[in-house]
mmCIF file of C-alpha atoms in Angstrom:
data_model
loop_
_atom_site.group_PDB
_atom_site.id
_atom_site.type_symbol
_atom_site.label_atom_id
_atom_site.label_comp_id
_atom_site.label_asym_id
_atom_site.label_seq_id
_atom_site.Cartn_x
_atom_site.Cartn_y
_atom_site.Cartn_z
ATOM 1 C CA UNK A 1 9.446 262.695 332.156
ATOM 2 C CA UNK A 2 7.686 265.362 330.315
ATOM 3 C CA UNK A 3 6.922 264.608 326.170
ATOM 4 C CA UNK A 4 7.853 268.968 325.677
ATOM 5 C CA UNK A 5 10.571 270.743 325.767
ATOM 6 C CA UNK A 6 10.572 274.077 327.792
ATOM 7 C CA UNK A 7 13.305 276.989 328.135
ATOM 8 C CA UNK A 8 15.661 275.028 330.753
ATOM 9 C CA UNK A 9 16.416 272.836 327.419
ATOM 10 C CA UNK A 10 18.281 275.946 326.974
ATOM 11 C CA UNK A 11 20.519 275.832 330.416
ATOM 12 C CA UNK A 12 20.697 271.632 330.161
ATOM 13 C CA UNK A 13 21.766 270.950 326.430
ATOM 14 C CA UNK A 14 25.147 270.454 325.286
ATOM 15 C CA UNK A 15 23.968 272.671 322.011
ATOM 16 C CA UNK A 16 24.739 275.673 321.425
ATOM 17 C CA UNK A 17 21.699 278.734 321.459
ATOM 18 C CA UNK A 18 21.367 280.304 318.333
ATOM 19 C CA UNK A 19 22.897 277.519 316.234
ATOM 20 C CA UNK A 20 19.530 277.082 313.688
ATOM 21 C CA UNK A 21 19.348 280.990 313.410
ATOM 22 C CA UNK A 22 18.006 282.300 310.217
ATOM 23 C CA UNK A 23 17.179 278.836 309.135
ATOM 24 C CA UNK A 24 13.302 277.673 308.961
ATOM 25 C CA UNK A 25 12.141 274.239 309.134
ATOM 26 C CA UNK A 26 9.354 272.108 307.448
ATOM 27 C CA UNK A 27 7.847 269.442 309.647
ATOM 28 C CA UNK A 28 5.096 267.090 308.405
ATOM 29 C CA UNK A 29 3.645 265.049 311.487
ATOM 30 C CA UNK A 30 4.897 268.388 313.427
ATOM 31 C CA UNK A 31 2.054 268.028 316.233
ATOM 32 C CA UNK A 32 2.500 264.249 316.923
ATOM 33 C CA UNK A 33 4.732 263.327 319.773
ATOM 34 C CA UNK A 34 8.024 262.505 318.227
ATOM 35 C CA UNK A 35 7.919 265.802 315.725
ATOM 36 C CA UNK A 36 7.185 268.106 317.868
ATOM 37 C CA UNK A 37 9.693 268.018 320.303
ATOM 38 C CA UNK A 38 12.206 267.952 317.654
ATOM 39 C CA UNK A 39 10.543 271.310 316.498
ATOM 40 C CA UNK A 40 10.873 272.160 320.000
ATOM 41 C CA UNK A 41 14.451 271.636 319.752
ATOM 42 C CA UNK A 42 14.851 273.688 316.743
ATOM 43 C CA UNK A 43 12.800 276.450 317.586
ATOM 44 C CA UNK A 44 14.588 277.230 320.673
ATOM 45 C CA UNK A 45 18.227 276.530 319.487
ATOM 46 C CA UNK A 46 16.962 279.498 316.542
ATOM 47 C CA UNK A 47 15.257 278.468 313.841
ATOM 48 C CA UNK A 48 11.602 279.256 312.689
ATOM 49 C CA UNK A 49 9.208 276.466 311.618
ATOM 50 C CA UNK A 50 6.349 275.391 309.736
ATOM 51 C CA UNK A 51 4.410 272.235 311.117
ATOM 52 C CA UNK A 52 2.361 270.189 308.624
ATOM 53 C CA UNK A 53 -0.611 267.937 309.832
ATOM 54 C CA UNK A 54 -3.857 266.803 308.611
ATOM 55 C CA UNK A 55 -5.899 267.745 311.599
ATOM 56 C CA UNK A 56 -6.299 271.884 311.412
ATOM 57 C CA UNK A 57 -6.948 272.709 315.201
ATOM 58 C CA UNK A 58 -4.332 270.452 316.346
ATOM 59 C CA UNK A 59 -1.625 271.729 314.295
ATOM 60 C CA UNK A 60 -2.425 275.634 314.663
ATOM 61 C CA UNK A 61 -2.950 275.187 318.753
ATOM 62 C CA UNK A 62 0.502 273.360 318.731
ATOM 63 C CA UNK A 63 2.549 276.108 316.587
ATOM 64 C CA UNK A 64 1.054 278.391 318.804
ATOM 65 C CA UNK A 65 2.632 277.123 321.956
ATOM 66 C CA UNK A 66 5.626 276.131 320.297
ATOM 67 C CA UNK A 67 5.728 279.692 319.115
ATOM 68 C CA UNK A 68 6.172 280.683 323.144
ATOM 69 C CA UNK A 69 9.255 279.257 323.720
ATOM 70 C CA UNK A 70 11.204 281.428 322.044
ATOM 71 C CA UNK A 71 11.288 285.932 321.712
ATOM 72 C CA UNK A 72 10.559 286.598 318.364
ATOM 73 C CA UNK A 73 9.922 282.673 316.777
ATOM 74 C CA UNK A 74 7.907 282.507 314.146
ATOM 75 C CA UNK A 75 5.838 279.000 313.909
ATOM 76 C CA UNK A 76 3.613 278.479 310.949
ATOM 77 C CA UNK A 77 0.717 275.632 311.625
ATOM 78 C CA UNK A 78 -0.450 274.655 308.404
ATOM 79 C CA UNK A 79 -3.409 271.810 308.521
ATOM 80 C CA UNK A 80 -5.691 270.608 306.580
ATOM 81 C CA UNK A 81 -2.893 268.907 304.557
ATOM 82 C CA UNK A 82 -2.665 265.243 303.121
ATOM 83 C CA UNK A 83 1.167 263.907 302.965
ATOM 84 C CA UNK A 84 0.098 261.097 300.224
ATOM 85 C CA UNK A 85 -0.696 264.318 297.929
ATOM 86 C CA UNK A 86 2.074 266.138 296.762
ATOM 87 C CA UNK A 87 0.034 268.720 295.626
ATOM 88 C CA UNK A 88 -1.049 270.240 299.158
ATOM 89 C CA UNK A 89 2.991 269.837 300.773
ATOM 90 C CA UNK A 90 3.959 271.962 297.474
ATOM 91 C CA UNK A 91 1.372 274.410 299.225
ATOM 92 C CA UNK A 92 2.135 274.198 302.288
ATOM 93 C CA UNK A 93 5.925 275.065 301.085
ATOM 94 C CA UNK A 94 4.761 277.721 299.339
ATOM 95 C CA UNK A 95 2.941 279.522 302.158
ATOM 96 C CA UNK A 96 6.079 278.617 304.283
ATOM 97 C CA UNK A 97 8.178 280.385 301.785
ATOM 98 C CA UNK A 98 6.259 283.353 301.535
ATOM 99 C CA UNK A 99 5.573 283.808 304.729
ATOM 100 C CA UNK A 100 8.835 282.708 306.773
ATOM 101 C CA UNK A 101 11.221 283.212 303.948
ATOM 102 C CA UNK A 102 12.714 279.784 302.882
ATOM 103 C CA UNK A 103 12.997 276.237 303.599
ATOM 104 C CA UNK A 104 16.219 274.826 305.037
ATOM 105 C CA UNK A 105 15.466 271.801 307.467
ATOM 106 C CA UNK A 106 12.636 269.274 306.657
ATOM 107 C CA UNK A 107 11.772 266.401 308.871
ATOM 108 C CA UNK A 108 9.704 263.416 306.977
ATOM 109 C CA UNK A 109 7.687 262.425 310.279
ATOM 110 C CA UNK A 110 4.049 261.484 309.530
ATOM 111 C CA UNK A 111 3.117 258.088 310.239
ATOM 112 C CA UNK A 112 0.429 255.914 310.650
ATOM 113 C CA UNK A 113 0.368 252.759 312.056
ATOM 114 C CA UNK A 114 -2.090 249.681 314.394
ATOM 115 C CA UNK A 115 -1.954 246.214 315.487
ATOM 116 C CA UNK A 116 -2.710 243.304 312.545
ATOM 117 C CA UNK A 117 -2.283 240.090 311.617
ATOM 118 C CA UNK A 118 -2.113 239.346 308.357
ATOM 119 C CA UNK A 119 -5.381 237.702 307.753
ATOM 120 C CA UNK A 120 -7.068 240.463 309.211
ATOM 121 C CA UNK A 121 -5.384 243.416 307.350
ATOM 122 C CA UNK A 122 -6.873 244.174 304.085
ATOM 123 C CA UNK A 123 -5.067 244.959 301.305
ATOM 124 C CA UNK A 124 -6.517 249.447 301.373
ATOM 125 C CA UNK A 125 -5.315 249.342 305.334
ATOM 126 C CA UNK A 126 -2.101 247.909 304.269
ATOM 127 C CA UNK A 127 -1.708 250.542 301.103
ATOM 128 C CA UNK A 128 -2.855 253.067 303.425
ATOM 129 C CA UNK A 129 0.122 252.713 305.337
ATOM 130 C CA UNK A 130 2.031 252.615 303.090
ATOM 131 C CA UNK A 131 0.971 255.507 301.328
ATOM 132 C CA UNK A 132 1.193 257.488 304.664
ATOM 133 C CA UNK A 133 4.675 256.332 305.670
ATOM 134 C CA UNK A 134 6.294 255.743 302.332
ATOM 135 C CA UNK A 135 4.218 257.649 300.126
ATOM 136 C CA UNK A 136 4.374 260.672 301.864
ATOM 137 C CA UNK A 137 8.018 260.625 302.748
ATOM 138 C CA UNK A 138 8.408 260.689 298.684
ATOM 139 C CA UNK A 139 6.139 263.834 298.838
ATOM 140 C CA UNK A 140 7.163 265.510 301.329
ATOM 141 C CA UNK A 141 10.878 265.472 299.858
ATOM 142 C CA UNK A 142 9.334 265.989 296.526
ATOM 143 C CA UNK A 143 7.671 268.961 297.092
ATOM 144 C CA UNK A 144 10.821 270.573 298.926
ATOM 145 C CA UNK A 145 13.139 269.875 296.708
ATOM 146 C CA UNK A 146 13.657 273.519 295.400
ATOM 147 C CA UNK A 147 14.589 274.621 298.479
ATOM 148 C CA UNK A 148 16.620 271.775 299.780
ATOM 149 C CA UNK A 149 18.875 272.479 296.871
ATOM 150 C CA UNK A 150 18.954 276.195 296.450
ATOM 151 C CA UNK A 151 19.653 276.821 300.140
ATOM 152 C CA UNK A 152 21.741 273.266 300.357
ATOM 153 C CA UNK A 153 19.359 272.011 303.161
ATOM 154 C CA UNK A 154 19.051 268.755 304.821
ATOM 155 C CA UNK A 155 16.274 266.230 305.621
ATOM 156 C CA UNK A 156 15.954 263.626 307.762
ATOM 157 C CA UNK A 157 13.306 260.683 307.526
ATOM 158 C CA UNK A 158 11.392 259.269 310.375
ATOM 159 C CA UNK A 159 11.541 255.926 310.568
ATOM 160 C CA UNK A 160 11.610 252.745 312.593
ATOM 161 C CA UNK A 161 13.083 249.792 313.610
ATOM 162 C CA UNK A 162 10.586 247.114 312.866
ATOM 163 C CA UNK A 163 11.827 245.985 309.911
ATOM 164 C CA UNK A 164 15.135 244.811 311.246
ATOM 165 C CA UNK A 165 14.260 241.464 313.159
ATOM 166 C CA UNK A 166 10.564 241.082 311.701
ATOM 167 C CA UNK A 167 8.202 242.333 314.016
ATOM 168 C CA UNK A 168 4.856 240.196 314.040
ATOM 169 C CA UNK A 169 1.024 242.593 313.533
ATOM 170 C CA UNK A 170 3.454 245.548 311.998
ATOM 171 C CA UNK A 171 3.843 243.848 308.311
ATOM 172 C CA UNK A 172 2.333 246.861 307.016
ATOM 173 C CA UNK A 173 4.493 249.320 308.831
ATOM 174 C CA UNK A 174 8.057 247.370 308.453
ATOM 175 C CA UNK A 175 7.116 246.932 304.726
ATOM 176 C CA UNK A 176 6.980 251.052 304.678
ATOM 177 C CA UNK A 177 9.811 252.041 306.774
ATOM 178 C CA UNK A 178 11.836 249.574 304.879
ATOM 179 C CA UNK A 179 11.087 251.622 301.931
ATOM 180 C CA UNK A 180 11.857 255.134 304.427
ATOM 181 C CA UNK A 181 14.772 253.859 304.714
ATOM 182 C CA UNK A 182 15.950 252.790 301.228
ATOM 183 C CA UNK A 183 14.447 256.207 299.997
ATOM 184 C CA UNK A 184 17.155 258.341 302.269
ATOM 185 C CA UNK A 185 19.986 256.777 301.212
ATOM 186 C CA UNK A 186 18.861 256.749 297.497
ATOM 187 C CA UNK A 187 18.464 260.384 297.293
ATOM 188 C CA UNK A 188 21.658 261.261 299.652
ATOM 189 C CA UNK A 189 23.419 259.540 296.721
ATOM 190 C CA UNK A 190 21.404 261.498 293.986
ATOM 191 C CA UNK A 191 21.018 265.282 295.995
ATOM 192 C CA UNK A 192 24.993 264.692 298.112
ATOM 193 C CA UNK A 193 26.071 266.379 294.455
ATOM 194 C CA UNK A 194 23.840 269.184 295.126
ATOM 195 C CA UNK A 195 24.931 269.989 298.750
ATOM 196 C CA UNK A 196 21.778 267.943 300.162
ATOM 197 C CA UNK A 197 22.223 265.715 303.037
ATOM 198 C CA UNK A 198 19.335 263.035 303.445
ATOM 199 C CA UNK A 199 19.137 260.959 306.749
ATOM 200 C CA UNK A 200 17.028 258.867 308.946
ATOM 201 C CA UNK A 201 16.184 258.816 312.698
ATOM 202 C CA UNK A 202 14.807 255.186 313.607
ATOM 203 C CA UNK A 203 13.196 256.144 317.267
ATOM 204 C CA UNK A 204 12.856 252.799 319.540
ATOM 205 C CA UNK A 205 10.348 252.387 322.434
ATOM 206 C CA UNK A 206 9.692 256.153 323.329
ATOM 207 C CA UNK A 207 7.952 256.805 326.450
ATOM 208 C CA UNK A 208 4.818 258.778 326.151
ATOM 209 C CA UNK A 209 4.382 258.320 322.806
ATOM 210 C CA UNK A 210 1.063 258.086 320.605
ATOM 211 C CA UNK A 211 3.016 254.870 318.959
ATOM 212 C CA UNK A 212 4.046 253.258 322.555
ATOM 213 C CA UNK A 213 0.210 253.904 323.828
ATOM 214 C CA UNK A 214 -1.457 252.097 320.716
ATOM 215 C CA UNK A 215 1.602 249.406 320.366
ATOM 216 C CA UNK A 216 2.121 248.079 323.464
ATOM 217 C CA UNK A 217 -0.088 245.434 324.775
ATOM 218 C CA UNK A 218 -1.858 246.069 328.184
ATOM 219 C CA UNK A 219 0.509 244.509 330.514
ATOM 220 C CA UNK A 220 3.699 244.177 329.231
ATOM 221 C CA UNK A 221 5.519 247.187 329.863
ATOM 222 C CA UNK A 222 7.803 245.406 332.152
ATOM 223 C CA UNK A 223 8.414 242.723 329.397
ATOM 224 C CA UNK A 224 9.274 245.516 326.996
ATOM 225 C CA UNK A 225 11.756 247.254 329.665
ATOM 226 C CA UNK A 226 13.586 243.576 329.813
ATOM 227 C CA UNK A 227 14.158 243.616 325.984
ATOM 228 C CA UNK A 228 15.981 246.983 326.149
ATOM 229 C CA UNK A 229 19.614 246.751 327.096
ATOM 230 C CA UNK A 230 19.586 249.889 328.886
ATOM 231 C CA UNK A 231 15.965 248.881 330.854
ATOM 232 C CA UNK A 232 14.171 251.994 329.996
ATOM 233 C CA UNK A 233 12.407 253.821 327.444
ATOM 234 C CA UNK A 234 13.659 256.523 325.862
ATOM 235 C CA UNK A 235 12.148 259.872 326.081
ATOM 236 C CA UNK A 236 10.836 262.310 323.182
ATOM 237 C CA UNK A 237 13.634 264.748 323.553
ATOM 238 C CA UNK A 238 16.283 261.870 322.994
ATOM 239 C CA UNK A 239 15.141 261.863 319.658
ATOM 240 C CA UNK A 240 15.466 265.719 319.264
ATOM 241 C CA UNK A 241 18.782 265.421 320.183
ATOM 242 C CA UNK A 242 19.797 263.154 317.377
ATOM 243 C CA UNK A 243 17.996 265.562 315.044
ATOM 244 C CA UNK A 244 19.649 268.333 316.469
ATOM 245 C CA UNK A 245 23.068 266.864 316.104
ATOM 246 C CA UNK A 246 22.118 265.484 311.978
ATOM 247 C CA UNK A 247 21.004 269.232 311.401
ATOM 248 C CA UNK A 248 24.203 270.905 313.142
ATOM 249 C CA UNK A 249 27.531 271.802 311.485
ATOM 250 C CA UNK A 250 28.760 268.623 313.514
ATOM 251 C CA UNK A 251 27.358 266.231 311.147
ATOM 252 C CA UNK A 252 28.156 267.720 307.878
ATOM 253 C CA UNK A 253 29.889 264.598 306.681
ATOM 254 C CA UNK A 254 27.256 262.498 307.474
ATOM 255 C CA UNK A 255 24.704 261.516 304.802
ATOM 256 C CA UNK A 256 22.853 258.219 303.547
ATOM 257 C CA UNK A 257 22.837 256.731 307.543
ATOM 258 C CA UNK A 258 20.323 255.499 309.499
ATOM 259 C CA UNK A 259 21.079 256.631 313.485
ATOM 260 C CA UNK A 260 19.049 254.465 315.538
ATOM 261 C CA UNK A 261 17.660 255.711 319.052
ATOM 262 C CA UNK A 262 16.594 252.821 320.975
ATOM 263 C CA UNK A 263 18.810 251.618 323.636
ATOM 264 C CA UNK A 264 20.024 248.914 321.603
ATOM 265 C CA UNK A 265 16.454 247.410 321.762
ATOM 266 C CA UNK A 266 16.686 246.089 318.172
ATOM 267 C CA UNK A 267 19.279 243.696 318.931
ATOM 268 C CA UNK A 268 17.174 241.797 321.115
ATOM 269 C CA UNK A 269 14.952 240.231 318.648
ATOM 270 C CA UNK A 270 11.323 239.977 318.184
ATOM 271 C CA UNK A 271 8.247 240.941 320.165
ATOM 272 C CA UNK A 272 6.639 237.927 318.922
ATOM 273 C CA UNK A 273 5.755 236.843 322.780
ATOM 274 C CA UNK A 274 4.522 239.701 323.404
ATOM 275 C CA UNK A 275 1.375 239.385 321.394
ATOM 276 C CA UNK A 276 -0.276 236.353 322.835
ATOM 277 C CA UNK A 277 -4.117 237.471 322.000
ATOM 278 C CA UNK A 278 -3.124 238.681 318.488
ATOM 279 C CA UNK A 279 -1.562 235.676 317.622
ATOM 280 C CA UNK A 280 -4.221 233.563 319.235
ATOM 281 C CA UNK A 281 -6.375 235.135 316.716
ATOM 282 C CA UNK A 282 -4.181 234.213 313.873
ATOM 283 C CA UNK A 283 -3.682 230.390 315.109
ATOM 284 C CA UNK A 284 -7.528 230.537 315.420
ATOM 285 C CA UNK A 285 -8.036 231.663 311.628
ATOM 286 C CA UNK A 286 -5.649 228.439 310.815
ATOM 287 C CA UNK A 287 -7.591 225.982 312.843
ATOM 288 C CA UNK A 288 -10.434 227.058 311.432
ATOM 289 C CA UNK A 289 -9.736 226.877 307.927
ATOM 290 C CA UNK A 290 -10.335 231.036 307.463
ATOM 291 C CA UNK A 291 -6.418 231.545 306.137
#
């Protein structure tokens, strides 16, 4: 299935056009594969957008095509931007501000994340995730927090499910999105006062994806479907569908939850199998006295 969204998302959704007009959103990770299709979403169900990335070219070419799928859409691409400094989001809100009017929407996506046993992850790779995932999620709600509050916006978090069962070679990430996740529903607590809904999207296996191509082992993609209750991925605009619905009117109530896209996947326990040379590497280091 395609990873974009085009104009028949228009004729096929159960959303109704127009239903983010006048709003803008603020989208860190915005060019990655998850992100942008739920800026997609947004763009063509009305709302304008600025994406946030670290890699200029990237993020300007993709807010130019998203730009196309709508008459009149305005898409900002704003690179050059580090989520672990608060300093450059409070920028990139400012030009989003000036130039698109306000912020209303803001999606905590930017991620980073490999394959590693403990004994072979250092203590900066670790951090580095962590400052990525974590880090940056703090930031990035940090440095919208005006606007979330004077135009009673919402954000959602990107997270993940790996923390839920233990996932072996993903300490670094699980440690992080652990902390995503505790992070939404402290500040839906603190901002639900202020009119500010805070919630989390925790995508499983997504075809397509830059996370499923480095994550997966060569191989095992059948494995993988057999762990999934429904046998299949899911697909990128699943997940913009669940952000679609958190933004809408239909979810006003909801704040402080973690909705979890994965086709029940979680439930079926760990991947630990599925990592046969990884973990031969680690049972090596402990034979040979290296841990």
């Amino acid at each position: 299935m395609p990873n974009t969204l085009d104009k028949s998302y228009l004729e096929t959704s159960i959303y109704k056009p127009g239903i983010f007009a006048g709003k803008v959103a603020f989208v860190t990770g915005g060019a990655g594969s998850i992100c942008r299709v739920q800026v997609e979403a947004l763009v063509l169900l009305g709302a304008n957008a600025a994406i946030i990335g670290r890699n200029v070219e990237k993020t300007v070419s993709a807010a130019r095509e998203i730009e196309q799928l709508r008459p009149g859409a305005k898409v900002l691409g704003i690179g050059g931007v580090d989520v672990r400094k608060v300093h450059d989001l409070k920028a990139a809100v400012d030009r989003t501000v000036a130039e698109l009017g306000r912020v209303d929407l803001v999606i905590a996506g930017a991620a980073g994340n490999f394959l590693s046993n403990i004994n072979n992850l250092s203590t900066n790779a670790f951090r580095t995730v962590v400052e990525i995932d974590l880090v940056g999620s703090y930031a990035t709600a940090k440095a919208t927090y005006e606007q979330l509050v004077k135009n009673q916006g919402q954000i959602i978090f990107v997270s993940a499910t790996l923390h839920y069962t233990g996932l072996p070679l993903q300490i670094h990430a699980s440690a992080a999105k652990a902390g995503v996740d505790a992070l939404a529903r402290a500040l839906a607590v603190e901002l639900g006062p202020l009119g500010v809904r805070s919630n989390v999207i925790a995508p499983g296996p997504i075809a397509g994806t830059e996370g499923m191509d480095r994550l997966l082992p060569p191989g095992q993609l059948d494995a993988a479907l057999k762990k999934i209750p429904l046998q299949r991925m899911g697909t990128t605009q699943e997940i913009a569908d669940a952000t679609v619905f958190l933004f809408s009117p239909a979810a006003s109530y909801i704040t402080g939850q973690v909705t979890v896209v994965d086709g029940g996947n979680w439930h079926m326990g760990s991947y630990r199998e599925m990592y046969p040379e990884k973990l031969n590497e680690l049972n090596s280091d402990i034979a040979s006295g290296k841990l």
